[in-house]
Amino acid sequence: MLFSLAYGYETPQLPFEMLSIFRKLMKNERGATAIEYVLIASLISVAAIAAMTSVGGKVSNVLSNVANAMN
């Protein structure tokens, strides 16, 4: 916004407003904490999927061997 109407000179306030918003966001740590929790949950999910894929293949082989032994 420009203050040219009130004071007769132009002073751009938008960069100062954006800087103020940026400072408020940098001080706010709730968003950072939420992002950290999401990152932790996603890493746990990736590890769980990798483990289940590996174990699932082995369990499938064991069950196939049991099924073949019963025939």
GROMACS .gro file of C-alpha atoms in nm:
model
   71
    1MET     CA    1   0.000   0.000   0.000
    2LEU     CA    2   0.115   0.352  -0.065
    3PHE     CA    3   0.059   0.649   0.165
    4SER     CA    4   0.061   0.898  -0.120
    5LEU     CA    5  -0.302   0.998  -0.057
    6ALA     CA    6  -0.257   1.093   0.308
    7TYR     CA    7   0.092   1.242   0.321
    8GLY     CA    8   0.173   1.347  -0.033
    9TYR     CA    9   0.467   1.110  -0.071
   10GLU     CA   10   0.496   0.746  -0.160
   11THR     CA   11   0.621   0.502   0.100
   12PRO     CA   12   0.586   0.139   0.000
   13GLN     CA   13   0.452  -0.050   0.302
   14LEU     CA   14   0.408  -0.390   0.139
   15PRO     CA   15   0.768  -0.508   0.192
   16PHE     CA   16   0.747  -0.406   0.558
   17GLU     CA   17   0.416  -0.587   0.598
   18MET     CA   18   0.561  -0.898   0.436
   19LEU     CA   19   0.865  -0.878   0.661
   20SER     CA   20   0.639  -0.852   0.964
   21ILE     CA   21   0.443  -1.160   0.854
   22PHE     CA   22   0.769  -1.346   0.789
   23ARG     CA   23   0.896  -1.262   1.137
   24LYS     CA   24   0.573  -1.385   1.293
   25LEU     CA   25   0.598  -1.711   1.100
   26MET     CA   26   0.959  -1.759   1.208
   27LYS     CA   27   0.863  -1.713   1.573
   28ASN     CA   28   0.571  -1.955   1.547
   29GLU     CA   29   0.702  -2.305   1.620
   30ARG     CA   30   0.372  -2.495   1.610
   31GLY     CA   31   0.395  -2.542   1.234
   32ALA     CA   32   0.752  -2.667   1.256
   33THR     CA   33   0.654  -2.919   1.522
   34ALA     CA   34   0.369  -3.048   1.308
   35ILE     CA   35   0.602  -3.086   1.010
   36GLU     CA   36   0.851  -3.277   1.225
   37TYR     CA   37   0.577  -3.516   1.337
   38VAL     CA   38   0.470  -3.571   0.976
   39LEU     CA   39   0.829  -3.644   0.875
   40ILE     CA   40   0.871  -3.892   1.161
   41ALA     CA   41   0.541  -4.064   1.075
   42SER     CA   42   0.637  -4.088   0.708
   43LEU     CA   43   0.976  -4.240   0.791
   44ILE     CA   44   0.809  -4.495   1.019
   45SER     CA   45   0.561  -4.576   0.741
   46VAL     CA   46   0.837  -4.629   0.486
   47ALA     CA   47   1.027  -4.853   0.727
   48ALA     CA   48   0.712  -5.052   0.806
   49ILE     CA   49   0.630  -5.101   0.438
   50ALA     CA   50   0.984  -5.216   0.363
   51ALA     CA   51   0.978  -5.460   0.656
   52MET     CA   52   0.636  -5.597   0.563
   53THR     CA   53   0.742  -5.646   0.202
   54SER     CA   54   1.050  -5.837   0.308
   55VAL     CA   55   0.873  -6.047   0.572
   56GLY     CA   56   0.571  -6.100   0.347
   57GLY     CA   57   0.780  -6.269   0.081
   58LYS     CA   58   0.941  -6.498   0.335
   59VAL     CA   59   0.606  -6.589   0.493
   60SER     CA   60   0.465  -6.665   0.150
   61ASN     CA   61   0.753  -6.902   0.080
   62VAL     CA   62   0.706  -7.078   0.415
   63LEU     CA   63   0.332  -7.120   0.359
   64SER     CA   64   0.396  -7.251   0.007
   65ASN     CA   65   0.639  -7.508   0.147
   66VAL     CA   66   0.385  -7.613   0.410
   67ALA     CA   67   0.111  -7.644   0.146
   68ASN     CA   68   0.339  -7.853  -0.077
   69ALA     CA   69   0.434  -8.078   0.215
   70MET     CA   70   0.067  -8.139   0.297
   71ASN     CA   71  -0.011  -8.251  -0.060
   0.00000   0.00000   0.00000
